[in-house]
Every structure is written in structure tokens, then in C-alpha cells.
Coordinates of C-alpha atoms in Angstrom, one line a residue:
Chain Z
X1 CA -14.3 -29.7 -20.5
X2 CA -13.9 -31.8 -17.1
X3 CA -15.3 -29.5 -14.5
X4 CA -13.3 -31.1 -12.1
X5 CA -9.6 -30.6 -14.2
X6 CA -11.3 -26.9 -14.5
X7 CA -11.5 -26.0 -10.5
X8 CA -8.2 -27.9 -9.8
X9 CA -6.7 -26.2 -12.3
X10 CA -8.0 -23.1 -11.0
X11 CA -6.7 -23.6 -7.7
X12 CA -2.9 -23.5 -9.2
X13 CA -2.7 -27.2 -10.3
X14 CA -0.4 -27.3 -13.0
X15 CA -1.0 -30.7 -14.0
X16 CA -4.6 -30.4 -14.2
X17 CA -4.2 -27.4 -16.4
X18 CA -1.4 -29.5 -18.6
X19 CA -4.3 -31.8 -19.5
X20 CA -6.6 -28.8 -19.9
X21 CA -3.9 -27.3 -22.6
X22 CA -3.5 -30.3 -24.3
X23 CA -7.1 -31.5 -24.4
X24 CA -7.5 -27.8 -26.1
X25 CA -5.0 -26.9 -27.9
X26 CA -5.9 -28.6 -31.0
X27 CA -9.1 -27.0 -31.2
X28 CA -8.3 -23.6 -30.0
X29 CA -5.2 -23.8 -32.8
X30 CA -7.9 -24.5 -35.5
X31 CA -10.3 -21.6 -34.7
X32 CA -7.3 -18.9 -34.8
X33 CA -6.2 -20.8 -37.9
X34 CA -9.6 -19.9 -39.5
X35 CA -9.6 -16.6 -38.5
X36 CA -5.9 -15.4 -38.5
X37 CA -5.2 -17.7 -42.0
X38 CA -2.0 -18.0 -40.8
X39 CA -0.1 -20.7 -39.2
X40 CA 2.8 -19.0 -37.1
X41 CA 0.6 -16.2 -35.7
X42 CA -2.2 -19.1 -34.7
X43 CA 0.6 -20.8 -32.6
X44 CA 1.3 -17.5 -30.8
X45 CA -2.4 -16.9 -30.6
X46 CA -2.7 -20.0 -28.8
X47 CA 0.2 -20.0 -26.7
X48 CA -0.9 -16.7 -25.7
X49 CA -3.9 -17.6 -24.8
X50 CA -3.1 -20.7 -22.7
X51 CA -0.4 -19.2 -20.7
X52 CA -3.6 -15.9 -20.2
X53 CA -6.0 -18.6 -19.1
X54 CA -3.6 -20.0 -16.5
X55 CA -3.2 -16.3 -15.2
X56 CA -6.5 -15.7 -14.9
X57 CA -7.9 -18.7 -14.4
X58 CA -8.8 -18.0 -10.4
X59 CA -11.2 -15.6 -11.9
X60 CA -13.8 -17.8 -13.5
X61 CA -16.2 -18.2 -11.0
X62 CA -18.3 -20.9 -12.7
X63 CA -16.0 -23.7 -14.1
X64 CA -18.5 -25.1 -16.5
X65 CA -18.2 -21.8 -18.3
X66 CA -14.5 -22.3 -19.2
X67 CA -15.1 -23.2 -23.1
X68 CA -16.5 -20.0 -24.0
X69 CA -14.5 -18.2 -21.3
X70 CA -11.1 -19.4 -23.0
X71 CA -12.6 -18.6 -26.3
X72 CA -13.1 -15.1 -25.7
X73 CA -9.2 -14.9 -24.9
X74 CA -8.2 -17.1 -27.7
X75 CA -10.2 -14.0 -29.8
X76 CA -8.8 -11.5 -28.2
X77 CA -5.4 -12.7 -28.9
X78 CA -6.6 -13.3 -32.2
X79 CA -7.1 -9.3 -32.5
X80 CA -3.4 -9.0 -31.2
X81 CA -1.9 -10.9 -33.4
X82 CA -3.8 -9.8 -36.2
X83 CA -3.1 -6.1 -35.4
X84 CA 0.6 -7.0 -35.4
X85 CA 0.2 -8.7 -38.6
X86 CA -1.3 -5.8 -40.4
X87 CA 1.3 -3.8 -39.0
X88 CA 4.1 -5.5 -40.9
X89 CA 2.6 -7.5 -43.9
X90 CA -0.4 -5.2 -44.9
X91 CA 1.7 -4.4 -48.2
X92 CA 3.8 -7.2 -48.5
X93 CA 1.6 -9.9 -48.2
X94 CA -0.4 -11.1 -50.9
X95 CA -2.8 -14.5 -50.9
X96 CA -0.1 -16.4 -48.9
X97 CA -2.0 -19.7 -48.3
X98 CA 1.6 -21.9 -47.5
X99 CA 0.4 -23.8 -44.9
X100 CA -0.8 -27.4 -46.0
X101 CA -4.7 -27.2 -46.7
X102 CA -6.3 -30.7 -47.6
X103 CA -7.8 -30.0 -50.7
X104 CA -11.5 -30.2 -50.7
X105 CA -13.2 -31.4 -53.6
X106 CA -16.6 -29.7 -53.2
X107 CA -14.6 -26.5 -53.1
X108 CA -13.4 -25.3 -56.2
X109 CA -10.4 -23.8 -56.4
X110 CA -11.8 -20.9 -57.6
X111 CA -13.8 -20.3 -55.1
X112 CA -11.4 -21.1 -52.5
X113 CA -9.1 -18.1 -53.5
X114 CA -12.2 -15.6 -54.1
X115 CA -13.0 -16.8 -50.1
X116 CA -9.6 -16.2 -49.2
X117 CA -9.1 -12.8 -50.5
X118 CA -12.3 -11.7 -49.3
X119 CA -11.7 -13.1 -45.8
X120 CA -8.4 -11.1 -45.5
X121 CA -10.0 -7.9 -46.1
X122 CA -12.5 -8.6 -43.2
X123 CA -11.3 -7.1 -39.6
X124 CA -10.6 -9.4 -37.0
X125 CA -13.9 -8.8 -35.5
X126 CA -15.7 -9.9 -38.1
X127 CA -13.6 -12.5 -38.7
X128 CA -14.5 -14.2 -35.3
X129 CA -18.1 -14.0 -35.8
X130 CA -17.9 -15.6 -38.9
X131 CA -15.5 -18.5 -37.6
X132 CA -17.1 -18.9 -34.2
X133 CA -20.7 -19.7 -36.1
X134 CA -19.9 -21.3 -38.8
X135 CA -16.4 -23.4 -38.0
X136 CA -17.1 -23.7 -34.0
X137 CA -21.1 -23.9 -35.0
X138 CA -21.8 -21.7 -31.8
X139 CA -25.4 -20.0 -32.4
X140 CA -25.0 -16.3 -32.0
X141 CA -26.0 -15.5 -28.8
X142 CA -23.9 -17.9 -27.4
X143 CA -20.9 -15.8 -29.2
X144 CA -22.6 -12.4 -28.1
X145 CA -22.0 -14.2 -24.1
X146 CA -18.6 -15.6 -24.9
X147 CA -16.8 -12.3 -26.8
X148 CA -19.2 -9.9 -23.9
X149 CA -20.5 -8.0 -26.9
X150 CA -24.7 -7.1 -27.7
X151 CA -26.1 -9.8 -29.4
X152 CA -27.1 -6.9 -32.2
X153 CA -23.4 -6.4 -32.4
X154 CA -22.7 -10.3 -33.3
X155 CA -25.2 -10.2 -35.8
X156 CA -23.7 -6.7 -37.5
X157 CA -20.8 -8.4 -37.9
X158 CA -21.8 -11.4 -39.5
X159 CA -24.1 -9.6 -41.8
X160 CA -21.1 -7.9 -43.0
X161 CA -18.7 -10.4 -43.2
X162 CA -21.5 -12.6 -44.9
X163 CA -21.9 -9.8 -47.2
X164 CA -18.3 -9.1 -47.8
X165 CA -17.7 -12.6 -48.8
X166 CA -20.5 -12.5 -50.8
X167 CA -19.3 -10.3 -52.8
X168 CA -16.3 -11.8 -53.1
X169 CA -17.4 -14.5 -54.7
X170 CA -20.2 -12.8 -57.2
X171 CA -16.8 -10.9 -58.3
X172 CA -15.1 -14.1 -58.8
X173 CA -18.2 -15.6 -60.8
X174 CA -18.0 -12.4 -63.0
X175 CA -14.4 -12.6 -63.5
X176 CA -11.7 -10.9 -62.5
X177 CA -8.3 -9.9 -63.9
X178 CA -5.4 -10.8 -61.7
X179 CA -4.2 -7.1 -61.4
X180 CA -7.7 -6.9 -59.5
X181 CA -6.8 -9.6 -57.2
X182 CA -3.2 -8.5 -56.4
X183 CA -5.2 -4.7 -54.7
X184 CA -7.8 -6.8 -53.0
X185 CA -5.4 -9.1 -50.9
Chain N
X1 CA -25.5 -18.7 -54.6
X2 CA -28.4 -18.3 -52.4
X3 CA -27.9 -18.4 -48.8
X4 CA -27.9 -22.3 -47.9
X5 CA -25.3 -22.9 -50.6
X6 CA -23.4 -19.9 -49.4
X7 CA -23.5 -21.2 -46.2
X8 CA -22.1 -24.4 -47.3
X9 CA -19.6 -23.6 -48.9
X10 CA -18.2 -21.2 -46.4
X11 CA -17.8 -24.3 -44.3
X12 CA -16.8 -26.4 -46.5
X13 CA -13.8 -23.7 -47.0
X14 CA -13.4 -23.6 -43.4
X15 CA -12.9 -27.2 -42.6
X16 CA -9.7 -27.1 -45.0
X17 CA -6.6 -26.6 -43.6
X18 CA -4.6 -27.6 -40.3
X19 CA -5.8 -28.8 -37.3
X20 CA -3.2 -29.8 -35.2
X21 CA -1.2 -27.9 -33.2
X22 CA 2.1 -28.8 -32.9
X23 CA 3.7 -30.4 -29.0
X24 CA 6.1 -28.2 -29.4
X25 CA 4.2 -25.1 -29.2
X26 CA 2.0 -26.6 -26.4
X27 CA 5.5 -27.6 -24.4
X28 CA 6.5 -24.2 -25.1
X29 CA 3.3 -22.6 -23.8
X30 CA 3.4 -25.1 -20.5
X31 CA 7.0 -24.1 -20.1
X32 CA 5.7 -20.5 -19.8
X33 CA 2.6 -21.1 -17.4
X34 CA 5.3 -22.9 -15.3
X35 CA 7.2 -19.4 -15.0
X36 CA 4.0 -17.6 -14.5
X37 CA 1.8 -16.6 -11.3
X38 CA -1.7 -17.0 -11.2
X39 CA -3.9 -13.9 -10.2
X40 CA -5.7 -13.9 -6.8
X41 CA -9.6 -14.4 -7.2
X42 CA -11.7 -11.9 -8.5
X43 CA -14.8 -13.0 -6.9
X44 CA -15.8 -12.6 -3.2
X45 CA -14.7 -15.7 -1.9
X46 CA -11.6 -14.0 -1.4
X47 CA -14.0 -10.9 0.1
X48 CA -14.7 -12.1 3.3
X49 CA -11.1 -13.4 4.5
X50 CA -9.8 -9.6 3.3
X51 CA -13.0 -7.8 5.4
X52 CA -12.8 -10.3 8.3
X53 CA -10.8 -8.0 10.8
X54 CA -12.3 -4.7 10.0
X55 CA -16.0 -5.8 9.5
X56 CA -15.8 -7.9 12.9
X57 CA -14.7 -4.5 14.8
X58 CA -17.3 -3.1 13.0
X59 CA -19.8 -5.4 14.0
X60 CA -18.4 -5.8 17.8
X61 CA -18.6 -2.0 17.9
X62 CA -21.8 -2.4 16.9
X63 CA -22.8 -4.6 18.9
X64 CA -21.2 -2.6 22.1
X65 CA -23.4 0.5 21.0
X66 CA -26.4 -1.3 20.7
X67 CA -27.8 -2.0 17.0
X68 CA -30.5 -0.8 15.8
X69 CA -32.3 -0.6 12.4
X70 CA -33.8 2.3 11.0
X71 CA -35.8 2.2 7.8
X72 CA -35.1 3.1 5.0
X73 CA -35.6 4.2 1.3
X74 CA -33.9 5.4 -1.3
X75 CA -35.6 8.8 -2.1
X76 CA -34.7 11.8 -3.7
X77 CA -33.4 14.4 -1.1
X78 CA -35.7 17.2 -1.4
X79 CA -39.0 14.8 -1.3
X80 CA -37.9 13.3 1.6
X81 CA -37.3 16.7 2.9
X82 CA -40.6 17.7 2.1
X83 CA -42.3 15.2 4.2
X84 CA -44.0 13.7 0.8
X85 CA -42.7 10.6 1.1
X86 CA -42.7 7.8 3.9
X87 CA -39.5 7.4 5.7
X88 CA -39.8 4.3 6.6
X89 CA -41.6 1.0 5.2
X90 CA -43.7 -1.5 7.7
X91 CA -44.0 -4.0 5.5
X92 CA -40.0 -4.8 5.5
X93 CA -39.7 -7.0 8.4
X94 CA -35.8 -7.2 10.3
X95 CA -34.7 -10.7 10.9
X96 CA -32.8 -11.9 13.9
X97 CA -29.0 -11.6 13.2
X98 CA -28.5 -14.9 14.6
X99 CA -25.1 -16.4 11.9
X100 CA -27.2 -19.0 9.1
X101 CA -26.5 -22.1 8.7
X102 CA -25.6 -22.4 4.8
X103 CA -28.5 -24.1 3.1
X104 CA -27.6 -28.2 2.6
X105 CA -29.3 -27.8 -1.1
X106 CA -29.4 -25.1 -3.5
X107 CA -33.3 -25.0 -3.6
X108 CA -34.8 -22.4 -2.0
X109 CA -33.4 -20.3 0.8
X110 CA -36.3 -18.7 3.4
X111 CA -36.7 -15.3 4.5
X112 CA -33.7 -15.2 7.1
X113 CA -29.7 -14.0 7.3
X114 CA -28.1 -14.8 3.9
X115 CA -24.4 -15.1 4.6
X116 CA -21.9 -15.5 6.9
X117 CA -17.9 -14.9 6.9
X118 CA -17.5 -17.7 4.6
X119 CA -20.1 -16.8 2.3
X120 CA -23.8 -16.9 1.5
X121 CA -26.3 -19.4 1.1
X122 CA -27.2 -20.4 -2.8
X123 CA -30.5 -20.6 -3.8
X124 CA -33.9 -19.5 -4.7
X125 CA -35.1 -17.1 -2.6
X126 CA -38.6 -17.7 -1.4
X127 CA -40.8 -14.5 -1.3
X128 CA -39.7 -11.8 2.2
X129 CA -37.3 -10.2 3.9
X130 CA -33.7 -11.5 4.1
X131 CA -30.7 -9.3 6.0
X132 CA -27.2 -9.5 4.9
X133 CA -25.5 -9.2 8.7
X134 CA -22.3 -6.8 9.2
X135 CA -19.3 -7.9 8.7
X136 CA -20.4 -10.4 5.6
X137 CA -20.9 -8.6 2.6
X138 CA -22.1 -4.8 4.5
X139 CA -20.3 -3.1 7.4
X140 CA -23.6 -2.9 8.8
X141 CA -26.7 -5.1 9.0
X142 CA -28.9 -4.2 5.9
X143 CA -32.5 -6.0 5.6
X144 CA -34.5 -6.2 2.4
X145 CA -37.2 -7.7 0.9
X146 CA -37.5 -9.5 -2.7
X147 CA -40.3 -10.9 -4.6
X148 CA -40.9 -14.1 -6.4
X149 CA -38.0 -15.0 -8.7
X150 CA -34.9 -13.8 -7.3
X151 CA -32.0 -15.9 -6.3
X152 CA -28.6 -15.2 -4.6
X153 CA -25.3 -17.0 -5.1
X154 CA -22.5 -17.6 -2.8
X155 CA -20.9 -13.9 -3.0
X156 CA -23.9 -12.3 -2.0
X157 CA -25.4 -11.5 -4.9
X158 CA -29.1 -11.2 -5.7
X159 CA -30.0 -12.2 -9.1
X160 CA -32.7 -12.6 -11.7
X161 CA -32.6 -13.9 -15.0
X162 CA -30.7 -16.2 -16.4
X163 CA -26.9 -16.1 -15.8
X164 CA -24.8 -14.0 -18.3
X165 CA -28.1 -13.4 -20.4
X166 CA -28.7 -9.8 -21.3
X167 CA -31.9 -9.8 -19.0
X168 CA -29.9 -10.8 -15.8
X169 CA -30.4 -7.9 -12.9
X170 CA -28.4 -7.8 -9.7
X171 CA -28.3 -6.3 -6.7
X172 CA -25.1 -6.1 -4.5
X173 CA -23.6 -4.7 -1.9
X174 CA -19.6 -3.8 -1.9
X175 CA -17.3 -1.4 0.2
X176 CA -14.9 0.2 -1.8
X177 CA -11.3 1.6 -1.5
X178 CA -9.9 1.8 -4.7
X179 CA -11.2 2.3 -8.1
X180 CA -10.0 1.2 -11.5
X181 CA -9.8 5.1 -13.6
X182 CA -10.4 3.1 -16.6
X183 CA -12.5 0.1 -16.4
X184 CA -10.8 -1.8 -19.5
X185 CA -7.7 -0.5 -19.6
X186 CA -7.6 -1.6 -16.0
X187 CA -3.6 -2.8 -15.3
X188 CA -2.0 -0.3 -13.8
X189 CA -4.9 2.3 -13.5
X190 CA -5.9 2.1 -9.5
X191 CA -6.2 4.9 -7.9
X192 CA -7.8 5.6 -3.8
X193 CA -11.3 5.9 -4.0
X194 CA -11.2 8.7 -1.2
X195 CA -12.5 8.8 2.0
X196 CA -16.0 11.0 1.0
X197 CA -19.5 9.5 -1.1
X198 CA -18.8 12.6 -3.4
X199 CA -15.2 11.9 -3.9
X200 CA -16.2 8.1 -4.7
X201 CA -19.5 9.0 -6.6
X202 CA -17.3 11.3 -8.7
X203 CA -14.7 8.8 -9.2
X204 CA -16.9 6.1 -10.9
X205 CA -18.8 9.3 -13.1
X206 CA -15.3 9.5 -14.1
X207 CA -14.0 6.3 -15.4
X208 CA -13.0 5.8 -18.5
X209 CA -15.4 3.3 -21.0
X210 CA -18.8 3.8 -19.1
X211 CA -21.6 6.2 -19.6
X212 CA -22.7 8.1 -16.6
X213 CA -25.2 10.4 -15.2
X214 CA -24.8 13.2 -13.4
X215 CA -24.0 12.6 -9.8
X216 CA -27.1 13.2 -7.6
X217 CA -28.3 13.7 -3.7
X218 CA -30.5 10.5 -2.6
X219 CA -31.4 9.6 1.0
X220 CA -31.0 6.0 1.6
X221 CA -33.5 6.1 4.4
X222 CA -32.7 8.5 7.1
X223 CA -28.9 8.6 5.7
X224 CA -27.6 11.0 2.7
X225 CA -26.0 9.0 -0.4
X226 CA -25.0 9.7 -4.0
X227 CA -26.3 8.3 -6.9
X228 CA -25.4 8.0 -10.2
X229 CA -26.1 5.4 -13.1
X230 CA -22.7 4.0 -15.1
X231 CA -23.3 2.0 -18.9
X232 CA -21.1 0.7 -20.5
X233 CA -21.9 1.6 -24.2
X234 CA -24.1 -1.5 -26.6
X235 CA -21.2 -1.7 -28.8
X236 CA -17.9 -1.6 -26.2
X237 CA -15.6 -4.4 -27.3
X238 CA -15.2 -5.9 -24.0
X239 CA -13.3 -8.8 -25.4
X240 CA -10.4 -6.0 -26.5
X241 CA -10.1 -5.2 -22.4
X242 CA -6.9 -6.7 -20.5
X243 CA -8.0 -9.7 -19.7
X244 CA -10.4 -9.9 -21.5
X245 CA -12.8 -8.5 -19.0
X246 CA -13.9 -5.1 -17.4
X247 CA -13.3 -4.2 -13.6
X248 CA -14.7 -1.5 -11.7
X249 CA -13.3 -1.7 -8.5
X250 CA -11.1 -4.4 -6.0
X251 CA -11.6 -5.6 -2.8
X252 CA -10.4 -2.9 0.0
X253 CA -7.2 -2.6 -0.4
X254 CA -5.2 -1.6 -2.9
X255 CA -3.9 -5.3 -3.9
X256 CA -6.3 -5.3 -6.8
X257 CA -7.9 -9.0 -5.7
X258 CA -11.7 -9.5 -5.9
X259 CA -13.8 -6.9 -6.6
X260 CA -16.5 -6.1 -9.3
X261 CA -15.9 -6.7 -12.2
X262 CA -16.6 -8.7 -15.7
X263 CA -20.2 -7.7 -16.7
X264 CA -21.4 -7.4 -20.7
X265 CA -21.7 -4.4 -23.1
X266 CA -25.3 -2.5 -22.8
X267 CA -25.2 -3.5 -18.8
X268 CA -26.0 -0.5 -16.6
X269 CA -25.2 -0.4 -12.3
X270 CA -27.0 1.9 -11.0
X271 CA -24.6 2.8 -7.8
X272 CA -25.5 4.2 -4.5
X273 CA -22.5 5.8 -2.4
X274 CA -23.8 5.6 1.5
X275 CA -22.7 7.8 3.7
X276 CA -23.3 5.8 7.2
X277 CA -21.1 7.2 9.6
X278 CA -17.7 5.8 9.7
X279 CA -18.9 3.1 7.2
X280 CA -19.7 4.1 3.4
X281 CA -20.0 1.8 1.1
X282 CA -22.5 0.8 -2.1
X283 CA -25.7 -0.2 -3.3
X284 CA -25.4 -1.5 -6.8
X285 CA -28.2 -2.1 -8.8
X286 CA -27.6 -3.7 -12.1
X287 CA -29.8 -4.5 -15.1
X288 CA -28.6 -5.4 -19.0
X289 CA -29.6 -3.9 -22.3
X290 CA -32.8 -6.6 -22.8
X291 CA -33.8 -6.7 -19.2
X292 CA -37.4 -6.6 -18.5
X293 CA -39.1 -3.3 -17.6
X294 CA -41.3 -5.1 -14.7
X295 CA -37.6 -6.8 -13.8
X296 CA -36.4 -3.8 -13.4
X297 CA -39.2 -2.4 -11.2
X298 CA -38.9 -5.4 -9.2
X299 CA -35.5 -4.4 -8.8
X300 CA -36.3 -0.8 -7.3
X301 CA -38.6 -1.7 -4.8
X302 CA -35.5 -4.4 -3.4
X303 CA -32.8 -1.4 -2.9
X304 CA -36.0 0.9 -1.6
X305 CA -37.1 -1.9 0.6
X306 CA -33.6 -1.8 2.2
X307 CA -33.3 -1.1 6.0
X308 CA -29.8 -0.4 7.5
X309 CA -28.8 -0.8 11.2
X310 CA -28.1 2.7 12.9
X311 CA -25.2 1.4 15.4
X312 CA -26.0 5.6 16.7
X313 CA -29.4 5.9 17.5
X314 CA -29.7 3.0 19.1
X315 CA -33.3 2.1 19.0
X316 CA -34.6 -0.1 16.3
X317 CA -36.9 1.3 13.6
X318 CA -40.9 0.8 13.7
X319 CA -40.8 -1.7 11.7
X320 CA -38.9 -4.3 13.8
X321 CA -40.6 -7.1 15.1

């Protein structure tokens, strides 16, 4: 991110921040995609977050921090959102995957719903971990500094996301009925 | 699957799906940032303008009385009491209070005042003793002395580590007013820090999401202060905080701008209420989880090293040049 767009930005330029948003928005949509797996609530995540970072933004003190300081908003609006999806959908919703997906070749399809289902019944915490390192490609202590949680903590939660998944897809492999599928979504 | 094919094929599930958000939603979200106020600074820039007035009647008083510095250390009570300990160091040289010029480079600072009204210089500082002067970031003149390593940034604080790791240690200096009662939770949770170091001392033992010890007598040199040691717990989701970040306190003033805040899970400030009359204020000490146990040493001989001008007695402490 331009450093300079950053501190004009921060010093209640709303143009500078216009550029900011729309330089980011793209990729902060995609990383609450990936962990929210869910469209409408990734557009709130991220409109949420922009309109945060422009509030807060006189509090960054160092401007070259600002990708993994808007980050850790973005995931904590992630955790909003979620929460408030939970609270309506838990039992209604059941492998929705309506928004447009390219379809990937080297991911069977298969494997692609055994991902899915697991990935739901992660929490949101876990979620982010698991997106952060292996969408975003951040190593983990870099997520441990951007979410201000112990690296130990990072590492739990990819360790059980990683293992959730896992299992996930070792069920799949073994086969399972689609009764099973309907209680695991 | 072993782990490297797991691996791929987690990303490879990943990259599906959209990337591109849609204009509308971004108008939509710059429609709402146009309705919507920035927050004041949270970091001491803002500081000095707010503590201008007060600190420079401080310091003119002080100046009217006749400053001088007494040594000091920070020392349990009753061993000072017994005469077991010194009172006073000789090795921690005062400065001249003379205002700094702001160092041209960020390299390496000397042994001299750090900051003025508009803030302090940034750099390494070189191996000595360096005063903060009253009215900058202390309502009185406080000298100290650091080792090899250290640094301070522009609001004053004395750092060492690197940045945002879990190693980094601090030591500040702040005068507080008001004091968040719940240090995530923070909107709306303000309250008046009180007038006495056992009102304020008891205050931060209080809030809500950090660990603290019980409250104890120290002498900070010659005068009385509380101490007690706040963590906030290895596994507190900080990220869940409004804001996204923890505060602990504001600027004076109960306008909630500046003030300390925004530190990591596992970090621990080890605060010092002083009680110099008509001026308390703190000494915070802060290491992380992963700090390093000679860091950490390094970083209790700094606050014992610390001298602090005694506008009453009016004679300057052995130890001044």
C-alpha cells in the first residue's frame, strides 16, 4: 500500500482513502469470501471494515503497517458477520455454494463439497488462520502480529482446522451417505 | 493425502470462487465514510498539545521553586526503610534541561534531553543517561540511564526488540485521568481515575481482560508509589475488542484521545503509580510473552535507574554533576 495515500488518508483525506478502498477492496472481499463462504455477508464484511478503517485510521501510528492492520478489522468483521450468520441460518442452511465458483479441474468435485462442509463446521477463528496462511500466504507469525493473538494460539488453530478438514476429507474418501452430509453442514 | 497434497489442495479449493467486489458495494461503503468522523489520534502526538498548558505551569512553577533532582529507585518500602538498600545511585548522571534539538537522522540519539513539546527525538540510543524534561512526556524532570540496544520513538517511548514482536519491552511514562474499566470492551467504559496512587493503582488491578497482581507499597526513590503488574491473558482474542484493539487509558481528559493502548495477548506493564506531590503519574514497564529474561533485567535497572526532580527540596541530589 502507498505509504504516502496511507498518512494522507489518515489525516482525513477522503480522496486518498477512496483510492485506498478501491485499491483494496478486491482483495479484502476475497479473503472474507474464503472465510465467511458467503457472498452477501463478505460485502458487509468489507464495507464494514472500510468505513472501521477510515474511523480509526488516525490511530495507526506506523503507516506501512496498514495491510495487516486493515486485516485484522476485516477478521474481526468476519467474526461479526459470522456470528450473525449462525444466529439465523445455523438450521436452515445446508451446503449453499450459490455464488459463481470457477470450477477447478484439479479439484474434484468431490472433494470440493467434503472441503466445504468441513470448513463450515470450523469457527470463525479458525477459519481466519486457515485463510490468512494458505489463501493470503501470510506465514504465521505475521498472522499472530496482524490478529494480536500468541503465535501458539495461531498455530492451535490451524492445527485444528487442518485437522478438521482432514477429516473431512478421509470421511469423504470412505464414503458417506448423504443423510450424513445433510447433519454435518 | 499426506500433508503437501493436503496442502495443495486446500489452495487449490481456495482460489475458486469470486474475487471481485462489486462498485456498488465500494460506492456504498465510500458513501458511508463520507457521513462518518474520524477518531482523534491515539498516539502521543496529540499528547503534548493536550498537556502543553498544565505541564508548562508545572514546569514554570518548578522552575520558580528551584529544581532539583533527587535520586531515586524503585525499592520495596520496608527495605528502603530499613536502610538496606541505597537511596540514591551515583552512577545516573542528570543532564542539563536545556530544550533538544530533534535529531536530523534517526541513527543514534546521545545521552542528553529526549523530547520536547512537539515530541521526542527517534533513534538509537547510545549507552547513558537521558532525561525526559517536565512538561514533555513527565510533569517533572525524570533522568535515567539505558544500556546498549534500546531505542526511543517519537512519543517517548523506550524500546527494545523488534516492533510488534513478542520480545519488544518498553518503558513509558504517562499521567493519567481516566481509565477505561474494561480494556476491550472500551466504548463507553471511562471512568475518573481519582485523584490518589491507591485509587488509580486499584483502578487498573480492576479492569476488566487483564491479569493483575496485588497492589503493592514501592518507593520510587525518596517518593512512595504503587505497584502492580497487569497481563493480559496468552490466549485473549484481541482482534474481538472494539476496534479491534485494547486501551488502557486516554490522554488527561476525559475526551478519550491518545492514550495507551493497542498492545498483544501475553504482554504484561508492569505500572508504577507516583505519588510526587501535586503531580502523580506512571512508570510503565512493559515486556511480551517471548521477551528475553536478560531484556527484561535490562529493563529493571532503567525504571531503578530513574531520578525525578524534587521542585520541594530544592537542592539537587548527590549525583548531579
Amino acid at each position: 500500500m502507498d505509504r504516502a495515500l496511507v498518512e494522507a488518508a489518515r489525516s482525513g483525506d477522503e480522496e486518498a482513502f477512496a483510492s485506498i478502498a478501491r485499491g483494496s477492496a478486491d482483495r479484502l472481499f476475497s479473503v472474507a469470501h474464503r472465510i465467511l463462504r458467503d457472498v452477501g455477508r463478505a460485502e458487509d464484511a468489507v464495507q464494514q471494515t472500510l468505513v472501521t478503517a477510515w474511523r480509526e485510521l488516525p490511530r495507526l501510528r506506523e503507516a506501512e503497517r496498514f495491510d495487516a492492520w486493515i486485516h485484522r478489522i476485516l477478521v474481526h468483521a468476519c467474526y461479526v458477520e459470522a456470528k450473525r450468520a449462525s444466529k439465523w441460518t445455523a438450521n436452515v442452511v445446508a451446503l449453499s455454494i450459490a455464488e459463481p465458483s470457477t470450477p477447478d479441474a484439479t479439484v474434484a468435485v468431490a472433494t470440493r463439497d467434503a472441503l466445504e462442509r468441513g470448513f463450515r463446521r470450523l469457527p470463525p477463528e479458525q477459519r481466519a488462520v486457515f485463510v490468512l496462511h494458505h489463501y493470503v500466504g501470510w506465514p504465521l507469525g505475521d498472522i499472530a502480529e496482524s490478529l494480536g493473538v500468541p503465535l501458539g494460539t495461531v498455530k492451535s488453530r490451524l492445527h485444528y482446522a487442518t485437522s478438521t478438514l482432514r477429516a473431512a476429507l478421509e470421511a469423504d474418501a470412505r464414503g458417506v451417505t448423504p443423510a450424513s452430509r445433510e447433519r454435518m453442514a | 493425502m499426506n500433508e503437501n497434497e493436503f496442502d495443495r489442495t486446500a489452495r487449490a479449493w481456495l482460489d475458486e470462487g469470486p474475487t471481485e467486489m462489486s462498485d456498488r458495494v465500494i460506492q456504498a461503503a465510500l458513501d458511508e465514510v463520507h457521513a462518518t468522523q474520524q477518531r482523534l489520534a491515539m498516539w502521543p502526538a496529540r499528547r503534548y498539545p493536550q498537556m502543553n498548558n498544565m505541564l508548562r505551569a508545572i514546569a514554570a512553577a518548578a522552575v520558580v521553586v528551584g529544581v532539583g533532582v533527587t535520586a531515586i529507585n524503585v525499592l520495596p518500602a520496608q527495605d528502603a526503610a530499613n536502610g538496606s538498600l541505597p537511596t540514591s545511585s551515583p552512577t545516573a548522571a542528570p543532564t542539563p534541561s536545556a530544550a533538544p534539538t530533534l535529531a536530523s537522522s534517526p541513527s543514534t540519539v546521545t545521552p542528553g534531553s529526549l523530547c520536547t513539546t512537539d515530541g521526542c527525538q527517534v533513534g538509537k540510543l547510545a549507552p547513558g543517561t537521558y532525561s525526559f524534561d517536565a512538561g514533555t512526556v513527565t510533569p517533572r524532570r525524570l533522568t535515567f540511564t539505558v544500556p546498549a540496544g534500546w531505542r526511543i520513538d517519537k512519543d517517548g517511548f523506550v524500546r527494545k526488540g523488534q516492533a510488534g514482536s513478542p520480545i519488544e519491552m518498553a518503558f513509558v511514562t504517562w499521567t493519567v485521568s481516566h481509565i477505561y474499566t474494561d480494556i476491550c470492551q472500551h466504548d463507553g467504559a471511562l471512568v475518573s481515575a481519582g485523584t490518589t496512587t491507591g485509587e488509580l493503582a486499584d483502578l487498573l488491578a480492576a479492569q476488566k481482560g487483564r491479569q493483575a497482581s496485588p497492589v503493592t507499597d514501592v518507593l520510587v526513590g525518596d517518593f512512595p508509589a504503587k505497584r502492580v503488574a497487569l497481563t493480559i491473558p496468552i490466549d485473549f482474542d484481541v482482534s474481538s475488542c472494539d476496534g479491534g484493539i485494547v486501551r488502557f487509558w486516554p490522554d488527561p481528559g476525559p475526551d478519550e484521545s491518545g492514550g495507551l493502548c493497542c498492545t498483544p495477548a501475553g504482554s504484561t506493564d508492569v505500572v508504577y503509580v507516583v505519588d510526587v506531590p501535586g503531580n502523580r503519574f506512571t512508570v510503565v514497564a512493559r515486556n511480551n510473552w517471548d521477551s528475553i529474561r536478560g531484556d527484561v533485567a535490562e529493563l529493571d535497572g532503567i525504571v531503578r535507574s530513574i531520578q525525578i526532580e524534587d521542585a520541594g527540596r530544592g537542592s539537587p541530589s548527590p549525583s548531579t554533576p
